[in-house]
PDB file of C-alpha atoms in Angstrom:
ATOM      1  CA  MET A   1      86.122 100.628  91.967  1.00 70.00           C
ATOM      2  CA  ASP A   2      87.131 101.976  95.338  1.00 72.00           C
ATOM      3  CA  ILE A   3      90.693 102.666  96.498  1.00 70.00           C
ATOM      4  CA  ARG A   4      91.079  99.165  97.979  1.00 70.00           C
ATOM      5  CA  GLU A   5      90.194  97.523  94.657  1.00 75.00           C
ATOM      6  CA  HIS A   6      92.617  99.814  92.805  1.00 74.00           C
ATOM      7  CA  SER A   7      95.334  99.013  95.351  1.00 78.00           C
ATOM      8  CA  VAL A   8      94.763  95.272  95.078  1.00 79.00           C
ATOM      9  CA  ALA A   9      94.902  95.500  91.272  1.00 82.00           C
ATOM     10  CA  LEU A  10      98.270  97.298  91.255  1.00 85.00           C
ATOM     11  CA  ILE A  11      99.699  95.061  93.988  1.00 86.00           C
ATOM     12  CA  SER A  12      98.545  91.996  92.056  1.00 87.00           C
ATOM     13  CA  VAL A  13     100.288  93.197  88.910  1.00 91.00           C
ATOM     14  CA  VAL A  14     103.575  93.836  90.730  1.00 92.00           C
ATOM     15  CA  ILE A  15     103.496  90.474  92.527  1.00 90.00           C
ATOM     16  CA  GLY A  16     102.336  88.737  89.354  1.00 91.00           C
ATOM     17  CA  LEU A  17     105.399  90.086  87.560  1.00 94.00           C
ATOM     18  CA  GLY A  18     107.553  88.628  90.334  1.00 93.00           C
ATOM     19  CA  LEU A  19     105.885  85.241  89.970  1.00 94.00           C
ATOM     20  CA  THR A  20     106.354  85.472  86.209  1.00 95.00           C
ATOM     21  CA  SER A  21     110.066  86.036  86.742  1.00 94.00           C
ATOM     22  CA  LEU A  22     110.352  83.170  89.259  1.00 96.00           C
ATOM     23  CA  LEU A  23     108.407  80.694  87.151  1.00 96.00           C
ATOM     24  CA  GLY A  24     110.064  81.884  83.935  1.00 94.00           C
ATOM     25  CA  ASN A  25     113.506  81.288  85.423  1.00 93.00           C
ATOM     26  CA  PHE A  26     112.393  77.849  86.622  1.00 95.00           C
ATOM     27  CA  ASN A  27     111.023  77.027  83.168  1.00 94.00           C
ATOM     28  CA  ARG A  28     114.275  78.091  81.468  1.00 91.00           C
ATOM     29  CA  LEU A  29     116.257  75.981  83.948  1.00 92.00           C
ATOM     30  CA  MET A  30     114.041  72.970  83.215  1.00 93.00           C
ATOM     31  CA  ARG A  31     114.473  73.423  79.478  1.00 91.00           C
ATOM     32  CA  ARG A  32     118.258  73.333  79.937  1.00 87.00           C
ATOM     33  CA  ARG A  33     118.193  70.665  82.635  1.00 86.00           C
ATOM     34  CA  SER A  34     120.754  68.471  80.866  1.00 86.00           C
ATOM     35  CA  GLU A  35     123.233  71.379  80.653  1.00 85.00           C
ATOM     36  CA  ILE A  36     122.986  72.454  84.285  1.00 87.00           C
ATOM     37  CA  ARG A  37     124.446  71.012  87.469  1.00 88.00           C
ATOM     38  CA  TRP A  38     121.426  70.923  89.749  1.00 90.00           C
ATOM     39  CA  ASP A  39     121.333  71.712  93.436  1.00 94.00           C
ATOM     40  CA  ALA A  40     118.278  71.574  95.681  1.00 96.00           C
ATOM     41  CA  LEU A  41     119.231  74.550  97.888  1.00 97.00           C
ATOM     42  CA  PRO A  42     118.268  77.314  95.430  1.00 96.00           C
ATOM     43  CA  LEU A  43     115.093  75.391  94.599  1.00 97.00           C
ATOM     44  CA  ALA A  44     114.200  75.293  98.307  1.00 97.00           C
ATOM     45  CA  TRP A  45     114.589  79.068  98.570  1.00 98.00           C
ATOM     46  CA  ALA A  46     112.554  79.533  95.377  1.00 97.00           C
ATOM     47  CA  LEU A  47     109.781  77.527  97.030  1.00 97.00           C
ATOM     48  CA  ILE A  48     110.059  79.758 100.101  1.00 97.00           C
ATOM     49  CA  ALA A  49     109.717  82.812  97.830  1.00 97.00           C
ATOM     50  CA  LEU A  50     106.565  81.237  96.418  1.00 96.00           C
ATOM     51  CA  LEU A  51     105.269  80.699  99.966  1.00 94.00           C
ATOM     52  CA  LEU A  52     105.988  84.358 100.796  1.00 95.00           C
ATOM     53  CA  VAL A  53     103.869  85.444  97.832  1.00 93.00           C
ATOM     54  CA  ASN A  54     101.109  83.000  98.762  1.00 89.00           C
ATOM     55  CA  ASN A  55     101.145  84.296 102.340  1.00 88.00           C
ATOM     56  CA  TYR A  56     100.933  87.917 101.185  1.00 88.00           C
ATOM     57  CA  TRP A  57      98.097  87.270  98.742  1.00 84.00           C
ATOM     58  CA  TRP A  58      96.178  85.247 101.318  1.00 82.00           C
ATOM     59  CA  GLY A  59      96.654  88.113 103.773  1.00 80.00           C
ATOM     60  CA  ILE A  60      95.124  90.492 101.218  1.00 80.00           C
ATOM     61  CA  TYR A  61      92.160  88.154 100.800  1.00 77.00           C
ATOM     62  CA  LEU A  62      91.623  87.957 104.567  1.00 75.00           C
ATOM     63  CA  GLY A  63      91.990  91.736 104.917  1.00 72.00           C
ATOM     64  CA  LEU A  64      95.110  91.391 107.068  1.00 69.00           C
ATOM     65  CA  VAL A  65      97.401  93.303 104.698  1.00 69.00           C
ATOM     66  CA  THR A  66      97.329  96.987 105.532  1.00 61.00           C
ATOM     67  CA  SER A  67      98.791  98.150 102.218  1.00 59.00           C
ATOM     68  CA  THR A  68      95.331  98.011 100.658  1.00 58.00           C
ATOM     69  CA  ALA A  69      93.925 100.489 103.201  1.00 62.00           C
ATOM     70  CA  ALA A  70      96.110 103.521 102.491  1.00 66.00           C
ATOM     71  CA  ALA A  71      94.625 106.826 103.631  1.00 68.00           C
ATOM     72  CA  ASN A  72      96.681 109.047 101.305  1.00 73.00           C
ATOM     73  CA  VAL A  73      99.133 108.964  98.414  1.00 76.00           C
ATOM     74  CA  GLY A  74     102.165 108.886 100.705  1.00 73.00           C
ATOM     75  CA  ASP A  75     100.821 105.891 102.638  1.00 73.00           C
ATOM     76  CA  PHE A  76     100.032 104.110  99.398  1.00 76.00           C
ATOM     77  CA  ALA A  77     103.484 104.786  97.937  1.00 76.00           C
ATOM     78  CA  LEU A  78     105.056 103.420 101.124  1.00 75.00           C
ATOM     79  CA  SER A  79     102.734 100.405 101.081  1.00 79.00           C
ATOM     80  CA  LEU A  80     104.062  99.471  97.634  1.00 87.00           C
ATOM     81  CA  LEU A  81     107.310  98.551  99.381  1.00 91.00           C
ATOM     82  CA  TYR A  82     105.986  95.068 100.252  1.00 92.00           C
ATOM     83  CA  PRO A  83     104.978  93.980  96.740  1.00 93.00           C
ATOM     84  CA  ILE A  84     108.100  95.551  95.245  1.00 95.00           C
ATOM     85  CA  LEU A  85     110.306  93.624  97.667  1.00 97.00           C
ATOM     86  CA  LEU A  86     108.338  90.449  96.896  1.00 96.00           C
ATOM     87  CA  TYR A  87     108.885  91.068  93.188  1.00 96.00           C
ATOM     88  CA  LEU A  88     112.633  91.456  93.739  1.00 97.00           C
ATOM     89  CA  ILE A  89     112.753  88.342  95.961  1.00 98.00           C
ATOM     90  CA  CYS A  90     110.997  86.278  93.295  1.00 97.00           C
ATOM     91  CA  ALA A  91     113.229  87.668  90.551  1.00 95.00           C
ATOM     92  CA  ALA A  92     116.377  86.882  92.565  1.00 96.00           C
ATOM     93  CA  ALA A  93     115.359  83.437  93.852  1.00 96.00           C
ATOM     94  CA  LEU A  94     116.601  81.475  90.832  1.00 94.00           C
ATOM     95  CA  PRO A  95     119.382  82.303  88.402  1.00 89.00           C
ATOM     96  CA  ASP A  96     118.598  82.979  84.794  1.00 81.00           C
ATOM     97  CA  ALA A  97     119.438  79.793  82.856  1.00 77.00           C
ATOM     98  CA  ARG A  98     120.863  81.919  80.046  1.00 75.00           C
ATOM     99  CA  LEU A  99     123.661  82.930  82.435  1.00 74.00           C
ATOM    100  CA  LEU A 100     124.518  79.307  83.259  1.00 75.00           C
ATOM    101  CA  ARG A 101     125.793  78.357  79.829  1.00 68.00           C
ATOM    102  CA  GLY A 102     128.702  75.991  79.656  1.00 64.00           C
ATOM    103  CA  GLY A 103     127.572  73.581  82.352  1.00 61.00           C
ATOM    104  CA  GLY A 104     127.209  76.132  85.125  1.00 68.00           C
ATOM    105  CA  GLY A 105     125.909  74.942  88.427  1.00 87.00           C
ATOM    106  CA  LEU A 106     122.971  76.190  90.429  1.00 91.00           C
ATOM    107  CA  ARG A 107     124.945  76.185  93.678  1.00 92.00           C
ATOM    108  CA  ALA A 108     127.642  78.510  92.322  1.00 90.00           C
ATOM    109  CA  ALA A 109     124.996  80.858  90.902  1.00 91.00           C
ATOM    110  CA  TYR A 110     123.063  80.732  94.183  1.00 94.00           C
ATOM    111  CA  PHE A 111     126.062  81.703  96.298  1.00 94.00           C
ATOM    112  CA  ALA A 112     127.083  84.381  93.801  1.00 91.00           C
ATOM    113  CA  GLU A 113     123.735  86.142  94.376  1.00 92.00           C
ATOM    114  CA  SER A 114     122.883  85.003  97.917  1.00 95.00           C
ATOM    115  CA  ARG A 115     123.906  88.252  99.627  1.00 97.00           C
ATOM    116  CA  TYR A 116     121.453  90.285  97.515  1.00 97.00           C
ATOM    117  CA  PHE A 117     118.677  87.686  97.930  1.00 98.00           C
ATOM    118  CA  PHE A 118     118.957  87.534 101.719  1.00 98.00           C
ATOM    119  CA  ILE A 119     119.194  91.298 102.099  1.00 98.00           C
ATOM    120  CA  LEU A 120     115.865  91.473 100.250  1.00 98.00           C
ATOM    121  CA  ILE A 121     114.307  88.782 102.439  1.00 98.00           C
ATOM    122  CA  VAL A 122     115.464  90.420 105.673  1.00 98.00           C
ATOM    123  CA  LEU A 123     114.230  93.828 104.464  1.00 97.00           C
ATOM    124  CA  TYR A 124     110.853  92.342 103.522  1.00 96.00           C
ATOM    125  CA  VAL A 125     110.302  90.586 106.849  1.00 95.00           C
ATOM    126  CA  PHE A 126     111.515  93.627 108.779  1.00 94.00           C
ATOM    127  CA  ALA A 127     109.235  95.913 106.730  1.00 91.00           C
ATOM    128  CA  THR A 128     106.185  93.709 107.311  1.00 88.00           C
ATOM    129  CA  GLY A 129     106.910  93.713 111.057  1.00 87.00           C
ATOM    130  CA  ALA A 130     107.370  97.477 111.119  1.00 85.00           C
ATOM    131  CA  GLY A 131     104.226  97.961 109.056  1.00 81.00           C
ATOM    132  CA  THR A 132     102.256  95.760 111.420  1.00 78.00           C
ATOM    133  CA  ALA A 133     103.531  97.729 114.425  1.00 78.00           C
ATOM    134  CA  VAL A 134     102.646 101.053 112.791  1.00 76.00           C
ATOM    135  CA  HIS A 135      99.187  99.821 111.798  1.00 69.00           C
ATOM    136  CA  ALA A 136      98.536  98.516 115.326  1.00 66.00           C
ATOM    137  CA  GLY A 137      99.682 101.824 116.784  1.00 65.00           C
ATOM    138  CA  ALA A 138     102.304 100.185 118.980  1.00 65.00           C
ATOM    139  CA  PHE A 139     104.869  97.445 118.908  1.00 69.00           C
ATOM    140  CA  GLN A 140     103.314  94.249 120.234  1.00 75.00           C
ATOM    141  CA  MET A 141     105.473  91.233 120.929  1.00 81.00           C
ATOM    142  CA  ASN A 142     103.023  88.568 119.809  1.00 82.00           C
ATOM    143  CA  GLU A 143     103.468  85.164 118.187  1.00 85.00           C
ATOM    144  CA  HIS A 144     103.876  86.597 114.690  1.00 83.00           C
ATOM    145  CA  MET A 145     106.500  89.102 115.816  1.00 88.00           C
ATOM    146  CA  TRP A 146     108.455  86.239 117.405  1.00 92.00           C
ATOM    147  CA  LEU A 147     108.200  84.290 114.162  1.00 93.00           C
ATOM    148  CA  ARG A 148     109.481  87.323 112.246  1.00 94.00           C
ATOM    149  CA  LEU A 149     112.428  87.654 114.621  1.00 94.00           C
ATOM    150  CA  ILE A 150     113.279  83.959 114.209  1.00 96.00           C
ATOM    151  CA  PHE A 151     112.913  84.363 110.431  1.00 97.00           C
ATOM    152  CA  ILE A 152     115.283  87.347 110.403  1.00 97.00           C
ATOM    153  CA  GLY A 153     117.652  85.601 112.799  1.00 97.00           C
ATOM    154  CA  ALA A 154     117.823  82.606 110.468  1.00 98.00           C
ATOM    155  CA  CYS A 155     118.304  84.658 107.293  1.00 98.00           C
ATOM    156  CA  ALA A 156     120.511  87.564 108.358  1.00 98.00           C
ATOM    157  CA  PRO A 157     123.679  85.458 108.847  1.00 98.00           C
ATOM    158  CA  LEU A 158     123.215  84.085 105.323  1.00 98.00           C
ATOM    159  CA  ILE A 159     124.067  87.538 103.976  1.00 97.00           C
ATOM    160  CA  TRP A 160     127.677  86.946 105.033  1.00 97.00           C
ATOM    161  CA  THR A 161     128.200  83.189 105.043  1.00 96.00           C
ATOM    162  CA  ARG A 162     128.397  80.710 102.199  1.00 95.00           C
ATOM    163  CA  LYS A 163     128.328  77.551 104.285  1.00 97.00           C
ATOM    164  CA  PRO A 164     125.779  75.199 102.682  1.00 96.00           C
ATOM    165  CA  LEU A 165     124.850  73.610 106.029  1.00 97.00           C
ATOM    166  CA  LEU A 166     123.823  76.977 107.493  1.00 98.00           C
ATOM    167  CA  HIS A 167     121.838  77.805 104.360  1.00 98.00           C
ATOM    168  CA  TRP A 168     120.044  74.453 104.617  1.00 98.00           C
ATOM    169  CA  LEU A 169     119.295  74.900 108.328  1.00 98.00           C
ATOM    170  CA  ALA A 170     117.899  78.362 107.658  1.00 98.00           C
ATOM    171  CA  ALA A 171     115.819  77.040 104.761  1.00 98.00           C
ATOM    172  CA  ILE A 172     114.309  74.369 107.004  1.00 98.00           C
ATOM    173  CA  VAL A 173     113.543  76.859 109.797  1.00 98.00           C
ATOM    174  CA  VAL A 174     112.056  79.411 107.400  1.00 98.00           C
ATOM    175  CA  ALA A 175     110.018  76.787 105.509  1.00 97.00           C
ATOM    176  CA  ALA A 176     108.626  75.520 108.820  1.00 96.00           C
ATOM    177  CA  ILE A 177     107.652  79.070 109.814  1.00 96.00           C
ATOM    178  CA  MET A 178     106.065  79.724 106.427  1.00 93.00           C
ATOM    179  CA  LEU A 179     104.088  76.478 106.475  1.00 92.00           C
ATOM    180  CA  PHE A 180     102.915  77.181 110.024  1.00 92.00           C
ATOM    181  CA  VAL A 181     101.759  80.688 109.072  1.00 88.00           C
ATOM    182  CA  VAL A 182     100.095  79.559 105.831  1.00 83.00           C
ATOM    183  CA  PHE A 183      98.174  76.758 107.516  1.00 84.00           C
ATOM    184  CA  GLU A 184      97.296  78.914 110.513  1.00 82.00           C
ATOM    185  CA  MET A 185      95.779  81.557 108.240  1.00 72.00           C
ATOM    186  CA  ALA A 186      93.907  78.894 106.275  1.00 61.00           C
ATOM    187  CA  LEU A 187      92.304  77.517 109.426  1.00 53.00           C
ATOM    188  CA  LYS A 188      90.807  80.811 110.602  1.00 50.00           C
TER     189      LYS A 188
END
């Protein structure tokens, strides 16, 4: 195994743990579905978290993710930031059903943790943009950088606001960006 294969293995484990947390939380919610007041908003953001993971893994497959090409230990340690943030995003996307006992609602749990979740998302998108600029050797304002800026612009206000309409509008914008990016990468 070369360094790239070792990197991909560790990254896959970290992201796999995030997916395990996301899907485990969803499974626990489904098992207690009669006890929980459902809301589609946190489910939409959980789907976006899943799309973020899919996008990252597809980028690894296409060789577009620079974290698998670290030249030294310091670069590799820094490149673990992306999968760690993805793990935390997946773990924070849905509440743990065990904490919703007594007829708790998904919306209340979502807004209770939304600040943390959106800080993670903004950090992740910012970090991927910064990493791309560093890897390219210069900041280039291309289509993907514009999409990142729109993504951050849609999510950053959600750190401070709890207005459901704004959260829905941001979810729609971000989902559209994610679907565009996923299908664009698939067509290459």
